[in-house]
Protein backbone atom coordinates (compact mmCIF):
# COMPACT_ATOMS: atom_id res chain seq x y z
CA UNK A 1 0.00 0.00 0.00
CA UNK A 2 1.30 3.45 -0.93
CA UNK A 3 2.22 5.03 2.44
CA UNK A 4 0.76 8.38 1.27
CA UNK A 5 -2.71 6.85 1.31
CA UNK A 6 -4.80 6.93 4.46
CA UNK A 7 -7.32 4.21 3.53
CA UNK A 8 -10.48 4.10 5.62
CA UNK A 9 -12.83 1.20 4.84
CA UNK A 10 -16.50 1.59 5.75
CA UNK A 11 -19.18 -1.08 5.60
CA UNK A 12 -21.55 0.55 3.10
CA UNK A 13 -21.70 3.57 0.72
CA UNK A 14 -23.91 5.50 3.15
CA UNK A 15 -21.18 5.16 5.79
CA UNK A 16 -18.65 6.54 3.28
CA UNK A 17 -20.89 9.58 2.81
CA UNK A 18 -21.36 10.07 6.56
CA UNK A 19 -17.60 9.81 7.24
CA UNK A 20 -16.85 12.27 4.42
CA UNK A 21 -19.42 14.70 5.86
CA UNK A 22 -17.95 14.31 9.37
CA UNK A 23 -14.49 15.17 8.06
CA UNK A 24 -15.87 18.11 6.04
CA UNK A 25 -17.53 19.54 9.17
CA UNK A 26 -14.51 18.91 11.41
CA UNK A 27 -12.03 20.47 8.99
CA UNK A 28 -14.26 23.47 8.23
CA UNK A 29 -14.64 24.31 11.93
CA UNK A 30 -10.91 23.87 12.46
CA UNK A 31 -9.89 26.07 9.51
CA UNK A 32 -12.40 28.76 10.47
CA UNK A 33 -10.66 29.20 13.81
CA UNK A 34 -7.85 30.92 11.88
CA UNK A 35 -9.48 31.95 8.57
CA UNK A 36 -12.57 33.95 7.56
CA UNK A 37 -13.71 31.48 4.90
CA UNK A 38 -13.43 27.82 3.93
CA UNK A 39 -13.16 26.64 0.33
CA UNK A 40 -14.42 23.21 -0.71
CA UNK A 41 -14.53 21.63 -4.18
CA UNK A 42 -17.24 19.07 -4.82
CA UNK A 43 -16.81 16.19 -7.24
CA UNK A 44 -19.18 14.95 -9.89
CA UNK A 45 -20.71 11.61 -10.80
CA UNK A 46 -22.96 9.65 -8.44
CA UNK A 47 -20.83 8.76 -5.42
CA UNK A 48 -21.01 12.30 -3.97
CA UNK A 49 -24.75 11.81 -3.43
CA UNK A 50 -23.93 9.83 -0.28
CA UNK A 51 -21.90 12.79 1.02
CA UNK A 52 -24.53 15.33 0.02
CA UNK A 53 -27.29 13.36 1.76
CA UNK A 54 -25.23 13.30 4.96
CA UNK A 55 -24.42 17.04 4.72
CA UNK A 56 -28.12 17.91 4.28
CA UNK A 57 -28.98 15.73 7.29
CA UNK A 58 -26.32 17.46 9.41
CA UNK A 59 -26.78 20.92 7.84
CA UNK A 60 -27.41 22.78 11.11
CA UNK A 61 -23.91 22.01 12.42
CA UNK A 62 -22.03 23.25 9.35
CA UNK A 63 -20.92 26.94 9.04
CA UNK A 64 -22.41 27.41 5.56
CA UNK A 65 -22.27 31.24 5.61
CA UNK A 66 -18.45 31.12 5.58
CA UNK A 67 -18.10 28.33 3.02
CA UNK A 68 -17.19 28.84 -0.63
CA UNK A 69 -18.20 25.95 -2.90
CA UNK A 70 -16.39 25.12 -6.12
CA UNK A 71 -16.61 22.21 -8.56
CA UNK A 72 -13.47 20.16 -9.17
CA UNK A 73 -14.69 19.46 -12.67
CA UNK A 74 -17.67 20.00 -14.94
CA UNK A 75 -19.04 18.70 -18.17
CA UNK A 76 -19.36 21.21 -21.06
CA UNK A 77 -23.13 21.43 -20.65
CA UNK A 78 -25.65 24.01 -19.49
CA UNK A 79 -26.18 24.01 -15.70
CA UNK A 80 -29.74 22.78 -16.28
CA UNK A 81 -28.60 19.61 -18.08
CA UNK A 82 -29.18 16.35 -16.20
CA UNK A 83 -25.54 15.38 -16.84
CA UNK A 84 -24.20 18.63 -15.36
CA UNK A 85 -22.21 18.16 -12.14
CA UNK A 86 -23.50 21.55 -11.01
CA UNK A 87 -27.12 20.40 -11.45
CA UNK A 88 -26.39 17.26 -9.42
CA UNK A 89 -24.77 19.34 -6.64
CA UNK A 90 -27.56 21.93 -6.69
CA UNK A 91 -30.39 19.39 -6.61
CA UNK A 92 -28.81 17.12 -3.96
CA UNK A 93 -27.12 19.71 -1.72
CA UNK A 94 -26.80 23.39 -2.61
CA UNK A 95 -30.54 24.06 -2.87
CA UNK A 96 -31.13 22.27 0.44
CA UNK A 97 -28.67 24.03 2.78
CA UNK A 98 -28.39 27.72 3.86
CA UNK A 99 -25.30 28.52 1.78
CA UNK A 100 -24.84 32.09 0.54
CA UNK A 101 -25.66 31.94 -3.21
CA UNK A 102 -22.78 34.40 -3.80
CA UNK A 103 -20.44 31.74 -2.44
CA UNK A 104 -21.43 29.07 -4.97
CA UNK A 105 -18.80 29.33 -7.72
CA UNK A 106 -19.85 27.50 -10.88
CA UNK A 107 -17.49 27.27 -13.86
CA UNK A 108 -19.04 28.56 -17.11
CA UNK A 109 -18.83 25.14 -18.75
CA UNK A 110 -21.61 26.03 -21.16
CA UNK A 111 -19.34 28.64 -22.77
CA UNK A 112 -18.35 28.16 -26.40
CA UNK A 113 -14.77 29.13 -25.49
CA UNK A 114 -13.81 26.56 -22.81
CA UNK A 115 -10.23 27.77 -22.62
CA UNK A 116 -11.52 31.22 -21.63
CA UNK A 117 -13.93 29.62 -19.14
CA UNK A 118 -11.00 27.66 -17.67
CA UNK A 119 -8.96 30.84 -17.34
CA UNK A 120 -11.87 32.64 -15.64
CA UNK A 121 -12.30 29.77 -13.18
CA UNK A 122 -8.57 29.78 -12.47
CA UNK A 123 -8.95 33.43 -11.45
CA UNK A 124 -11.87 32.51 -9.18
CA UNK A 125 -9.72 29.79 -7.63
CA UNK A 126 -6.88 32.25 -7.01
CA UNK A 127 -9.27 34.80 -5.48
CA UNK A 128 -10.62 32.19 -3.08
CA UNK A 129 -7.60 30.00 -2.35
CA UNK A 130 -4.55 32.16 -2.99
CA UNK A 131 -1.85 32.13 -5.66
CA UNK A 132 -0.86 29.36 -6.05
CA UNK A 133 -4.36 28.15 -5.06
CA UNK A 134 -4.54 25.75 -2.12
CA UNK A 135 -8.19 24.79 -1.77
CA UNK A 136 -9.01 23.87 1.83
CA UNK A 137 -10.80 20.65 0.94
CA UNK A 138 -11.22 18.83 -2.37
CA UNK A 139 -13.48 15.82 -2.83
CA UNK A 140 -12.72 13.44 -5.70
CA UNK A 141 -14.13 10.24 -7.13
CA UNK A 142 -12.42 7.60 -9.24
CA UNK A 143 -13.73 6.41 -12.59
CA UNK A 144 -13.58 2.73 -13.53
CA UNK A 145 -10.72 3.64 -15.88
CA UNK A 146 -8.80 5.41 -13.11
CA UNK A 147 -9.66 8.96 -14.12
CA UNK A 148 -10.38 11.54 -11.47
CA UNK A 149 -12.04 14.93 -11.80
CA UNK A 150 -11.81 15.20 -15.61
CA UNK A 151 -8.19 14.08 -15.86
CA UNK A 152 -8.06 10.92 -17.94
CA UNK A 153 -5.40 8.18 -18.29
CA UNK A 154 -3.05 8.63 -21.22
CA UNK A 155 -3.83 12.33 -21.62
CA UNK A 156 -1.05 14.93 -21.37
CA UNK A 157 -0.90 16.91 -18.12
CA UNK A 158 -2.72 20.22 -18.72
CA UNK A 159 -1.20 23.60 -17.84
CA UNK A 160 -2.60 26.06 -15.31
CA UNK A 161 -4.92 25.57 -12.35
CA UNK A 162 -8.09 24.79 -14.35
CA UNK A 163 -8.02 23.35 -17.87
CA UNK A 164 -10.32 22.41 -20.73
CA UNK A 165 -9.94 18.64 -21.12
CA UNK A 166 -11.47 15.88 -23.24
CA UNK A 167 -13.12 12.71 -21.95
CA UNK A 168 -12.92 9.50 -23.99
CA UNK A 169 -15.63 9.11 -26.64
CA UNK A 170 -18.91 7.88 -25.24
CA UNK A 171 -18.66 9.34 -21.75
CA UNK A 172 -21.17 11.91 -20.49
CA UNK A 173 -20.07 14.93 -22.52
CA UNK A 174 -16.64 14.72 -24.10
CA UNK A 175 -15.59 18.31 -23.42
CA UNK A 176 -14.81 19.11 -19.80
CA UNK A 177 -13.39 21.70 -17.41
CA UNK A 178 -11.19 20.31 -14.67
CA UNK A 179 -8.89 21.22 -11.83
CA UNK A 180 -5.42 20.27 -13.01
CA UNK A 181 -3.01 17.87 -11.34
CA UNK A 182 -1.14 20.69 -9.63
CA UNK A 183 -4.34 22.14 -8.18
CA UNK A 184 -5.30 18.75 -6.79
CA UNK A 185 -1.77 18.17 -5.47
CA UNK A 186 -1.86 21.57 -3.72
CA UNK A 187 -5.20 21.04 -1.92
CA UNK A 188 -4.80 21.33 1.85
CA UNK A 189 -6.94 18.21 2.27
CA UNK A 190 -7.96 15.70 -0.40
CA UNK A 191 -10.68 13.14 0.28
CA UNK A 192 -11.41 10.46 -2.33
CA UNK A 193 -14.73 8.62 -2.10
CA UNK A 194 -15.00 5.28 -3.87
CA UNK A 195 -17.71 2.65 -3.61
CA UNK A 196 -18.80 -0.54 -5.33
CA UNK A 197 -17.26 -3.74 -6.64
CA UNK A 198 -16.72 -2.16 -10.08
CA UNK A 199 -14.00 0.09 -8.60
CA UNK A 200 -12.16 -2.69 -6.71
CA UNK A 201 -9.62 -3.50 -9.43
CA UNK A 202 -8.87 0.18 -10.08
CA UNK A 203 -8.48 0.95 -6.38
CA UNK A 204 -6.12 -2.01 -6.02
CA UNK A 205 -3.99 -0.62 -8.88
CA UNK A 206 -3.97 2.88 -7.42
CA UNK A 207 -2.80 1.53 -4.06
CA UNK A 208 0.36 0.16 -5.68
CA UNK A 209 3.50 2.33 -5.79
CA UNK A 210 4.18 1.89 -9.52
CA UNK A 211 0.72 2.91 -10.74
CA UNK A 212 0.57 5.75 -13.28
CA UNK A 213 -3.19 6.40 -13.28
CA UNK A 214 -4.15 10.06 -12.70
CA UNK A 215 -5.26 9.44 -9.10
CA UNK A 216 -2.03 7.59 -8.27
CA UNK A 217 0.09 10.42 -9.68
CA UNK A 218 -1.77 12.99 -7.60
CA UNK A 219 -1.37 10.91 -4.43
CA UNK A 220 2.35 10.41 -5.11
CA UNK A 221 2.99 14.11 -5.63
CA UNK A 222 1.13 15.29 -2.55
CA UNK A 223 3.13 16.11 0.57
CA UNK A 224 0.01 16.20 2.73
CA UNK A 225 -1.19 12.66 2.17
CA UNK A 226 -4.58 11.62 0.75
CA UNK A 227 -7.55 10.05 2.48
CA UNK A 228 -9.46 7.39 0.56
CA UNK A 229 -12.87 6.53 1.99
CA UNK A 230 -13.94 3.23 0.45
CA UNK A 231 -16.75 0.82 1.13
CA UNK A 232 -15.91 -2.86 1.63
CA UNK A 233 -16.87 -3.71 -1.95
CA UNK A 234 -14.47 -1.19 -3.48
CA UNK A 235 -11.69 -2.16 -1.04
CA UNK A 236 -12.27 -5.90 -1.45
CA UNK A 237 -9.08 -6.45 -3.48
CA UNK A 238 -6.71 -4.50 -1.28
CA UNK A 239 -4.58 -6.68 0.97
CA UNK A 240 -5.08 -5.56 4.52
CA UNK A 241 -1.74 -4.97 6.30
CA UNK A 242 -3.11 -4.74 9.83
C1 LIG B 1 -17.30 13.36 -13.55
C2 LIG B 1 -16.66 13.18 -12.20
C3 LIG B 1 -15.75 12.00 -12.20
C4 LIG B 1 -16.29 11.08 -11.15
C5 LIG B 1 -15.88 9.65 -11.43
C6 LIG B 1 -16.62 8.69 -10.50
O1 LIG B 1 -17.59 14.49 -13.93
O2 LIG B 1 -17.59 12.32 -14.15
O3 LIG B 1 -16.18 14.26 -11.61
O4 LIG B 1 -14.41 12.26 -12.00
O5 LIG B 1 -15.83 11.48 -9.87
O6 LIG B 1 -16.22 9.35 -12.78
O7 LIG B 1 -17.98 8.77 -10.80
P1 LIG B 1 -19.06 7.92 -9.95
O8 LIG B 1 -19.06 8.51 -8.58
O9 LIG B 1 -20.37 8.16 -10.67
O10 LIG B 1 -18.61 6.49 -9.98
PDB file of C-alpha atoms in Angstrom, residues 73 75 140-153 167-168 171 176 181 199 202 206 213-215 218:
ATOM      1  CA  UNK A  73     -14.695  19.458 -12.674  1.00  0.00           C
ATOM      2  CA  UNK A  75     -19.037  18.704 -18.174  1.00  0.00           C
ATOM      3  CA  UNK A 140     -12.723  13.444  -5.705  1.00  0.00           C
ATOM      4  CA  UNK A 141     -14.130  10.236  -7.126  1.00  0.00           C
ATOM      5  CA  UNK A 142     -12.425   7.597  -9.241  1.00  0.00           C
ATOM      6  CA  UNK A 143     -13.734   6.413 -12.587  1.00  0.00           C
ATOM      7  CA  UNK A 144     -13.583   2.726 -13.532  1.00  0.00           C
ATOM      8  CA  UNK A 145     -10.718   3.638 -15.883  1.00  0.00           C
ATOM      9  CA  UNK A 146      -8.805   5.408 -13.106  1.00  0.00           C
ATOM     10  CA  UNK A 147      -9.665   8.963 -14.117  1.00  0.00           C
ATOM     11  CA  UNK A 148     -10.381  11.536 -11.466  1.00  0.00           C
ATOM     12  CA  UNK A 149     -12.039  14.930 -11.803  1.00  0.00           C
ATOM     13  CA  UNK A 150     -11.807  15.201 -15.605  1.00  0.00           C
ATOM     14  CA  UNK A 151      -8.190  14.078 -15.860  1.00  0.00           C
ATOM     15  CA  UNK A 152      -8.060  10.919 -17.935  1.00  0.00           C
ATOM     16  CA  UNK A 153      -5.401   8.178 -18.290  1.00  0.00           C
ATOM     17  CA  UNK A 167     -13.122  12.707 -21.955  1.00  0.00           C
ATOM     18  CA  UNK A 168     -12.918   9.501 -23.991  1.00  0.00           C
ATOM     19  CA  UNK A 171     -18.665   9.343 -21.747  1.00  0.00           C
ATOM     20  CA  UNK A 176     -14.812  19.115 -19.801  1.00  0.00           C
ATOM     21  CA  UNK A 181      -3.013  17.869 -11.339  1.00  0.00           C
ATOM     22  CA  UNK A 199     -14.004   0.085  -8.601  1.00  0.00           C
ATOM     23  CA  UNK A 202      -8.872   0.180 -10.084  1.00  0.00           C
ATOM     24  CA  UNK A 206      -3.971   2.876  -7.423  1.00  0.00           C
ATOM     25  CA  UNK A 213      -3.185   6.400 -13.277  1.00  0.00           C
ATOM     26  CA  UNK A 214      -4.150  10.056 -12.698  1.00  0.00           C
ATOM     27  CA  UNK A 215      -5.265   9.436  -9.100  1.00  0.00           C
ATOM     28  CA  UNK A 218      -1.765  12.993  -7.597  1.00  0.00           C
TER      29      UNK A 218
END
